[in-house]
Structures are given as C-alpha cells and as structure tokens.
mmCIF file with all atom_site columns, C-alpha atoms in Angstrom:
data_model
loop_
_atom_site.group_PDB
_atom_site.id
_atom_site.type_symbol
_atom_site.label_atom_id
_atom_site.label_alt_id
_atom_site.label_comp_id
_atom_site.label_asym_id
_atom_site.label_entity_id
_atom_site.label_seq_id
_atom_site.pdbx_PDB_ins_code
_atom_site.Cartn_x
_atom_site.Cartn_y
_atom_site.Cartn_z
_atom_site.occupancy
_atom_site.B_iso_or_equiv
_atom_site.pdbx_formal_charge
_atom_site.auth_seq_id
_atom_site.auth_comp_id
_atom_site.auth_asym_id
_atom_site.auth_atom_id
_atom_site.pdbx_PDB_model_num
ATOM 1   C CA . MET U 1 1   ? 4.809   -10.576 -4.255  1.00 61.00 ? 1   MET U CA 1
ATOM 2   C CA . ASN U 1 2   ? 3.965   -12.753 -1.320  1.00 80.00 ? 2   ASN U CA 1
ATOM 3   C CA . LEU U 1 3   ? 0.208   -13.437 -1.077  1.00 86.00 ? 3   LEU U CA 1
ATOM 4   C CA . ASN U 1 4   ? 0.456   -13.859 2.679   1.00 90.00 ? 4   ASN U CA 1
ATOM 5   C CA . GLY U 1 5   ? 3.008   -11.091 3.175   1.00 93.00 ? 5   GLY U CA 1
ATOM 6   C CA . ASP U 1 6   ? 2.547   -7.962  5.211   1.00 96.00 ? 6   ASP U CA 1
ATOM 7   C CA . ILE U 1 7   ? 0.300   -5.116  4.184   1.00 97.00 ? 7   ILE U CA 1
ATOM 8   C CA . ILE U 1 8   ? 2.423   -2.013  4.737   1.00 97.00 ? 8   ILE U CA 1
ATOM 9   C CA . ILE U 1 9   ? 0.554   1.179   5.587   1.00 98.00 ? 9   ILE U CA 1
ATOM 10  C CA . ILE U 1 10  ? 2.611   4.355   5.298   1.00 97.00 ? 10  ILE U CA 1
ATOM 11  C CA . GLU U 1 11  ? 0.603   7.131   6.903   1.00 96.00 ? 11  GLU U CA 1
ATOM 12  C CA . ASP U 1 12  ? 1.834   9.947   9.139   1.00 95.00 ? 12  ASP U CA 1
ATOM 13  C CA . ASP U 1 13  ? -1.575  10.935  10.527  1.00 94.00 ? 13  ASP U CA 1
ATOM 14  C CA . TYR U 1 14  ? -2.397  8.799   13.581  1.00 96.00 ? 14  TYR U CA 1
ATOM 15  C CA . ASP U 1 15  ? -6.195  8.946   13.197  1.00 94.00 ? 15  ASP U CA 1
ATOM 16  C CA . ASP U 1 16  ? -6.094  8.136   9.469   1.00 93.00 ? 16  ASP U CA 1
ATOM 17  C CA . ARG U 1 17  ? -3.638  5.301   10.120  1.00 95.00 ? 17  ARG U CA 1
ATOM 18  C CA . GLU U 1 18  ? -5.718  3.714   12.900  1.00 96.00 ? 18  GLU U CA 1
ATOM 19  C CA . PHE U 1 19  ? -8.931  4.078   10.891  1.00 95.00 ? 19  PHE U CA 1
ATOM 20  C CA . LEU U 1 20  ? -7.333  2.342   7.912   1.00 96.00 ? 20  LEU U CA 1
ATOM 21  C CA . VAL U 1 21  ? -5.958  -0.450  10.106  1.00 97.00 ? 21  VAL U CA 1
ATOM 22  C CA . GLU U 1 22  ? -9.443  -1.036  11.553  1.00 96.00 ? 22  GLU U CA 1
ATOM 23  C CA . ILE U 1 23  ? -10.957 -1.272  8.079   1.00 97.00 ? 23  ILE U CA 1
ATOM 24  C CA . ILE U 1 24  ? -8.270  -3.575  6.702   1.00 97.00 ? 24  ILE U CA 1
ATOM 25  C CA . GLU U 1 25  ? -8.452  -5.847  9.762   1.00 97.00 ? 25  GLU U CA 1
ATOM 26  C CA . GLU U 1 26  ? -12.175 -6.235  9.135   1.00 97.00 ? 26  GLU U CA 1
ATOM 27  C CA . VAL U 1 27  ? -11.604 -6.952  5.417   1.00 97.00 ? 27  VAL U CA 1
ATOM 28  C CA . LEU U 1 28  ? -8.957  -9.559  6.227   1.00 97.00 ? 28  LEU U CA 1
ATOM 29  C CA . LYS U 1 29  ? -11.192 -11.249 8.788   1.00 97.00 ? 29  LYS U CA 1
ATOM 30  C CA . ASN U 1 30  ? -14.256 -11.245 6.533   1.00 96.00 ? 30  ASN U CA 1
ATOM 31  C CA . ASN U 1 31  ? -12.305 -12.836 3.671   1.00 95.00 ? 31  ASN U CA 1
ATOM 32  C CA . GLY U 1 32  ? -10.237 -15.317 5.671   1.00 95.00 ? 32  GLY U CA 1
ATOM 33  C CA . TYR U 1 33  ? -6.962  -13.639 4.731   1.00 95.00 ? 33  TYR U CA 1
ATOM 34  C CA . HIS U 1 34  ? -4.037  -13.939 7.118   1.00 94.00 ? 34  HIS U CA 1
ATOM 35  C CA . ASN U 1 35  ? -1.855  -10.975 6.193   1.00 96.00 ? 35  ASN U CA 1
ATOM 36  C CA . LYS U 1 36  ? -0.226  -9.004  8.973   1.00 97.00 ? 36  LYS U CA 1
ATOM 37  C CA . ILE U 1 37  ? -0.651  -5.222  8.950   1.00 98.00 ? 37  ILE U CA 1
ATOM 38  C CA . VAL U 1 38  ? 2.475   -3.124  9.507   1.00 97.00 ? 38  VAL U CA 1
ATOM 39  C CA . THR U 1 39  ? 2.151   0.616   10.014  1.00 97.00 ? 39  THR U CA 1
ATOM 40  C CA . ILE U 1 40  ? 4.969   3.057   9.433   1.00 97.00 ? 40  ILE U CA 1
ATOM 41  C CA . ALA U 1 41  ? 4.370   6.685   10.372  1.00 96.00 ? 41  ALA U CA 1
ATOM 42  C CA . ASP U 1 42  ? 7.760   7.997   9.250   1.00 95.00 ? 42  ASP U CA 1
ATOM 43  C CA . SER U 1 43  ? 8.212   7.524   5.506   1.00 93.00 ? 43  SER U CA 1
ATOM 44  C CA . GLY U 1 44  ? 11.960  7.923   5.950   1.00 92.00 ? 44  GLY U CA 1
ATOM 45  C CA . ARG U 1 45  ? 12.063  4.511   7.677   1.00 95.00 ? 45  ARG U CA 1
ATOM 46  C CA . VAL U 1 46  ? 10.345  2.549   4.906   1.00 95.00 ? 46  VAL U CA 1
ATOM 47  C CA . ILE U 1 47  ? 13.359  1.745   2.699   1.00 95.00 ? 47  ILE U CA 1
ATOM 48  C CA . ASP U 1 48  ? 15.341  0.267   5.596   1.00 94.00 ? 48  ASP U CA 1
ATOM 49  C CA . PHE U 1 49  ? 12.284  -1.698  6.728   1.00 94.00 ? 49  PHE U CA 1
ATOM 50  C CA . LEU U 1 50  ? 11.764  -3.169  3.256   1.00 94.00 ? 50  LEU U CA 1
ATOM 51  C CA . LYS U 1 51  ? 15.433  -4.071  2.890   1.00 92.00 ? 51  LYS U CA 1
ATOM 52  C CA . GLU U 1 52  ? 15.532  -5.768  6.294   1.00 91.00 ? 52  GLU U CA 1
ATOM 53  C CA . ALA U 1 53  ? 12.248  -7.671  5.889   1.00 87.00 ? 53  ALA U CA 1
ATOM 54  C CA . GLN U 1 54  ? 12.651  -11.449 5.797   1.00 83.00 ? 54  GLN U CA 1
ATOM 55  C CA . ASP U 1 55  ? 9.687   -11.913 3.456   1.00 86.00 ? 55  ASP U CA 1
ATOM 56  C CA . SER U 1 56  ? 8.419   -9.742  0.659   1.00 89.00 ? 56  SER U CA 1
ATOM 57  C CA . PRO U 1 57  ? 5.350   -7.676  1.583   1.00 94.00 ? 57  PRO U CA 1
ATOM 58  C CA . PHE U 1 58  ? 2.020   -8.285  -0.117  1.00 94.00 ? 58  PHE U CA 1
ATOM 59  C CA . LEU U 1 59  ? 1.047   -4.651  -0.641  1.00 96.00 ? 59  LEU U CA 1
ATOM 60  C CA . ILE U 1 60  ? 2.165   -1.102  0.151   1.00 97.00 ? 60  ILE U CA 1
ATOM 61  C CA . ILE U 1 61  ? -0.522  1.508   0.805   1.00 98.00 ? 61  ILE U CA 1
ATOM 62  C CA . SER U 1 62  ? 0.972   4.984   1.034   1.00 97.00 ? 62  SER U CA 1
ATOM 63  C CA . ASP U 1 63  ? -0.258  8.472   1.692   1.00 95.00 ? 63  ASP U CA 1
ATOM 64  C CA . ILE U 1 64  ? 1.180   11.172  -0.575  1.00 94.00 ? 64  ILE U CA 1
ATOM 65  C CA . ASN U 1 65  ? 1.304   14.223  1.693   1.00 92.00 ? 65  ASN U CA 1
ATOM 66  C CA . MET U 1 66  ? 3.744   13.423  4.488   1.00 92.00 ? 66  MET U CA 1
ATOM 67  C CA . PRO U 1 67  ? 6.400   15.501  6.227   1.00 92.00 ? 67  PRO U CA 1
ATOM 68  C CA . GLY U 1 68  ? 10.010  14.904  5.261   1.00 91.00 ? 68  GLY U CA 1
ATOM 69  C CA . MET U 1 69  ? 9.836   12.407  2.426   1.00 94.00 ? 69  MET U CA 1
ATOM 70  C CA . ASP U 1 70  ? 6.481   12.539  0.641   1.00 94.00 ? 70  ASP U CA 1
ATOM 71  C CA . GLY U 1 71  ? 4.893   9.552   -1.043  1.00 94.00 ? 71  GLY U CA 1
ATOM 72  C CA . PHE U 1 72  ? 6.292   10.487  -4.462  1.00 95.00 ? 72  PHE U CA 1
ATOM 73  C CA . GLN U 1 73  ? 9.864   10.643  -3.174  1.00 96.00 ? 73  GLN U CA 1
ATOM 74  C CA . LEU U 1 74  ? 9.425   7.335   -1.360  1.00 96.00 ? 74  LEU U CA 1
ATOM 75  C CA . ARG U 1 75  ? 8.016   5.635   -4.431  1.00 96.00 ? 75  ARG U CA 1
ATOM 76  C CA . GLN U 1 76  ? 10.897  7.008   -6.519  1.00 95.00 ? 76  GLN U CA 1
ATOM 77  C CA . GLN U 1 77  ? 13.457  5.537   -4.105  1.00 95.00 ? 77  GLN U CA 1
ATOM 78  C CA . ILE U 1 78  ? 11.760  2.126   -4.146  1.00 94.00 ? 78  ILE U CA 1
ATOM 79  C CA . PHE U 1 79  ? 11.463  2.227   -7.929  1.00 90.00 ? 79  PHE U CA 1
ATOM 80  C CA . GLU U 1 80  ? 15.151  3.079   -8.345  1.00 93.00 ? 80  GLU U CA 1
ATOM 81  C CA . ASP U 1 81  ? 16.378  0.399   -5.921  1.00 93.00 ? 81  ASP U CA 1
ATOM 82  C CA . GLN U 1 82  ? 16.763  -2.679  -8.140  1.00 91.00 ? 82  GLN U CA 1
ATOM 83  C CA . ASP U 1 83  ? 16.454  -5.189  -5.280  1.00 89.00 ? 83  ASP U CA 1
ATOM 84  C CA . LEU U 1 84  ? 13.247  -3.607  -3.993  1.00 90.00 ? 84  LEU U CA 1
ATOM 85  C CA . ASN U 1 85  ? 11.856  -3.054  -7.476  1.00 86.00 ? 85  ASN U CA 1
ATOM 86  C CA . ASP U 1 86  ? 12.457  -6.723  -8.345  1.00 84.00 ? 86  ASP U CA 1
ATOM 87  C CA . LYS U 1 87  ? 10.189  -7.759  -5.463  1.00 85.00 ? 87  LYS U CA 1
ATOM 88  C CA . CYS U 1 88  ? 7.227   -6.467  -7.511  1.00 85.00 ? 88  CYS U CA 1
ATOM 89  C CA . ILE U 1 89  ? 5.420   -5.130  -4.442  1.00 91.00 ? 89  ILE U CA 1
ATOM 90  C CA . PRO U 1 90  ? 2.214   -3.385  -5.528  1.00 94.00 ? 90  PRO U CA 1
ATOM 91  C CA . TYR U 1 91  ? 2.397   0.280   -4.496  1.00 95.00 ? 91  TYR U CA 1
ATOM 92  C CA . ILE U 1 92  ? -0.915  2.063   -3.978  1.00 96.00 ? 92  ILE U CA 1
ATOM 93  C CA . PHE U 1 93  ? -1.472  5.726   -3.200  1.00 96.00 ? 93  PHE U CA 1
ATOM 94  C CA . LEU U 1 94  ? -4.372  6.410   -0.844  1.00 95.00 ? 94  LEU U CA 1
ATOM 95  C CA . THR U 1 95  ? -4.770  10.145  -0.435  1.00 90.00 ? 95  THR U CA 1
ATOM 96  C CA . THR U 1 96  ? -7.066  13.027  0.398   1.00 87.00 ? 96  THR U CA 1
ATOM 97  C CA . SER U 1 97  ? -5.735  14.876  -2.664  1.00 77.00 ? 97  SER U CA 1
ATOM 98  C CA . GLY U 1 98  ? -8.756  13.791  -4.677  1.00 72.00 ? 98  GLY U CA 1
ATOM 99  C CA . ASP U 1 99  ? -9.026  14.067  -8.428  1.00 76.00 ? 99  ASP U CA 1
ATOM 100 C CA . ASN U 1 100 ? -5.968  16.235  -8.979  1.00 82.00 ? 100 ASN U CA 1
ATOM 101 C CA . VAL U 1 101 ? -4.963  15.268  -12.521 1.00 90.00 ? 101 VAL U CA 1
ATOM 102 C CA . ASP U 1 102 ? -1.405  16.559  -12.149 1.00 90.00 ? 102 ASP U CA 1
ATOM 103 C CA . LEU U 1 103 ? -0.847  14.451  -9.025  1.00 89.00 ? 103 LEU U CA 1
ATOM 104 C CA . MET U 1 104 ? -2.329  11.391  -10.722 1.00 91.00 ? 104 MET U CA 1
ATOM 105 C CA . LYS U 1 105 ? -0.056  11.835  -13.752 1.00 93.00 ? 105 LYS U CA 1
ATOM 106 C CA . LYS U 1 106 ? 2.954   12.227  -11.490 1.00 93.00 ? 106 LYS U CA 1
ATOM 107 C CA . ALA U 1 107 ? 1.954   9.125   -9.505  1.00 92.00 ? 107 ALA U CA 1
ATOM 108 C CA . TYR U 1 108 ? 1.441   6.899   -12.531 1.00 92.00 ? 108 TYR U CA 1
ATOM 109 C CA . GLY U 1 109 ? 4.679   8.242   -13.988 1.00 92.00 ? 109 GLY U CA 1
ATOM 110 C CA . LEU U 1 110 ? 6.341   6.519   -11.013 1.00 92.00 ? 110 LEU U CA 1
ATOM 111 C CA . SER U 1 111 ? 4.767   3.191   -12.025 1.00 90.00 ? 111 SER U CA 1
ATOM 112 C CA . ILE U 1 112 ? 2.370   2.961   -9.099  1.00 93.00 ? 112 ILE U CA 1
ATOM 113 C CA . GLN U 1 113 ? -0.349  0.330   -9.276  1.00 93.00 ? 113 GLN U CA 1
ATOM 114 C CA . GLY U 1 114 ? -3.238  2.437   -8.028  1.00 94.00 ? 114 GLY U CA 1
ATOM 115 C CA . TYR U 1 115 ? -4.305  5.939   -7.002  1.00 95.00 ? 115 TYR U CA 1
ATOM 116 C CA . PHE U 1 116 ? -7.331  6.176   -4.728  1.00 94.00 ? 116 PHE U CA 1
ATOM 117 C CA . THR U 1 117 ? -9.031  8.933   -2.753  1.00 93.00 ? 117 THR U CA 1
ATOM 118 C CA . LYS U 1 118 ? -9.782  8.212   0.898   1.00 92.00 ? 118 LYS U CA 1
ATOM 119 C CA . PRO U 1 119 ? -13.551 7.845   1.180   1.00 92.00 ? 119 PRO U CA 1
ATOM 120 C CA . ASN U 1 120 ? -15.380 9.713   3.932   1.00 88.00 ? 120 ASN U CA 1
ATOM 121 C CA . ASP U 1 121 ? -17.958 6.968   4.407   1.00 91.00 ? 121 ASP U CA 1
ATOM 122 C CA . TYR U 1 122 ? -16.928 3.888   6.431   1.00 93.00 ? 122 TYR U CA 1
ATOM 123 C CA . SER U 1 123 ? -18.752 1.378   4.240   1.00 94.00 ? 123 SER U CA 1
ATOM 124 C CA . GLU U 1 124 ? -17.314 2.922   1.039   1.00 95.00 ? 124 GLU U CA 1
ATOM 125 C CA . TYR U 1 125 ? -13.837 2.765   2.578   1.00 95.00 ? 125 TYR U CA 1
ATOM 126 C CA . GLN U 1 126 ? -14.399 -0.885  3.486   1.00 96.00 ? 126 GLN U CA 1
ATOM 127 C CA . VAL U 1 127 ? -15.554 -1.754  -0.045  1.00 96.00 ? 127 VAL U CA 1
ATOM 128 C CA . LEU U 1 128 ? -12.565 0.066   -1.543  1.00 97.00 ? 128 LEU U CA 1
ATOM 129 C CA . MET U 1 129 ? -10.056 -1.775  0.662   1.00 97.00 ? 129 MET U CA 1
ATOM 130 C CA . SER U 1 130 ? -11.787 -5.085  0.045   1.00 97.00 ? 130 SER U CA 1
ATOM 131 C CA . ASP U 1 131 ? -11.668 -4.548  -3.726  1.00 96.00 ? 131 ASP U CA 1
ATOM 132 C CA . ILE U 1 132 ? -7.986  -3.562  -3.654  1.00 96.00 ? 132 ILE U CA 1
ATOM 133 C CA . ILE U 1 133 ? -6.913  -6.513  -1.515  1.00 96.00 ? 133 ILE U CA 1
ATOM 134 C CA . ARG U 1 134 ? -8.991  -9.035  -3.460  1.00 95.00 ? 134 ARG U CA 1
ATOM 135 C CA . TYR U 1 135 ? -7.617  -7.742  -6.752  1.00 94.00 ? 135 TYR U CA 1
ATOM 136 C CA . TRP U 1 136 ? -4.011  -8.219  -5.621  1.00 93.00 ? 136 TRP U CA 1
ATOM 137 C CA . LYS U 1 137 ? -4.779  -11.660 -4.211  1.00 92.00 ? 137 LYS U CA 1
ATOM 138 C CA . VAL U 1 138 ? -5.602  -12.897 -7.734  1.00 90.00 ? 138 VAL U CA 1
ATOM 139 C CA . ALA U 1 139 ? -3.433  -10.658 -9.935  1.00 84.00 ? 139 ALA U CA 1
ATOM 140 C CA . LYS U 1 140 ? -0.601  -12.300 -11.851 1.00 71.00 ? 140 LYS U CA 1
ATOM 141 C CA . ILE U 1 141 ? 2.759   -10.908 -10.785 1.00 66.00 ? 141 ILE U CA 1
ATOM 142 C CA . ALA U 1 142 ? 6.045   -11.860 -12.452 1.00 59.00 ? 142 ALA U CA 1
ATOM 143 C CA . ASN U 1 143 ? 7.808   -13.054 -9.322  1.00 52.00 ? 143 ASN U CA 1
ATOM 144 C CA . ARG U 1 144 ? 4.715   -14.946 -8.144  1.00 43.00 ? 144 ARG U CA 1
ATOM 145 C CA . VAL U 1 145 ? 4.285   -17.261 -11.118 1.00 40.00 ? 145 VAL U CA 1
ATOM 146 C CA . GLY U 1 146 ? 4.585   -20.768 -9.737  1.00 42.00 ? 146 GLY U CA 1
ATOM 147 C CA . TYR U 1 147 ? 4.530   -19.398 -6.187  1.00 42.00 ? 147 TYR U CA 1
ATOM 148 C CA . ASP U 1 148 ? 2.419   -21.629 -3.949  1.00 40.00 ? 148 ASP U CA 1
ATOM 149 C CA . GLY U 1 149 ? 2.402   -19.490 -0.765  1.00 40.00 ? 149 GLY U CA 1
#
C-alpha cells in the first residue's frame, strides 16, 4: 500500500460518487493528506486501471450494487489476481445495503477490509470517511513495512 497513493472510488451513481468525492476532498484537506481521488463509474474498467497504474493505490472504496460487474465480482477478480492481491490494497465496501448479515458474510468471505453503510447525514459521512482514511494511514501492511513514502 502506498500512503500517498490514489483513493479509488468505484461508484456507478453520479450523485453518490460526487457527494463522496466532496466529503473525501474535505477530509484530505483537513488532515493535510495529499492523496489524489480517482473515480471509476464502470466497475468493468477497474482491473485494467489497477494493472496499468504506475503506483499502487492507497485505498479502494467500492459500492456493491452496480450494473454489469457488482462489487462482489470485482473484489473476487482482484483477490484472485496474484499481482493485484500482492499490492495489499485495502478494499472497503460502502453501500446502501445496510445491515444485511448475508451480504456482510459474503463480503468478508472475500477478504475485504471493511463494510460500511452510507450515512444519510453529511457530518456522519465525513466522520466515517475521516476514520477510515486515518486508520489506513497508520495501519501496518505487509508490503509497506520499511516504506518511507
């Protein structure tokens, strides 16, 4: 994981995507973080993007319910691709699906690093994103040990 790498947002809904970008931009600014935000509306383009990226991303935030390839299928492809899996990119689900236990079990069965429900309140959403980003800024990740970037 690259501490200053891109934050990848995979979200097909334009309004949800732009709202999340606004919140994350504010969190980054307030904390002095310099990550770039990359949005991808079509989940079918994510694997190629990750393979072509010069630097490893910092974090992937993905919706679950998307047309074509849903978040579970995307996570499965990343998990099964040894090169992408070795990058140890934290994969977070951010969804409106709520507290659906079956979905949570399925998600964690794919070795995701977090399952969160999209808050309706702006300040709650901001706190959630701030907590997630701060956590991953200090978490110990296998390919980051000794990394000084």
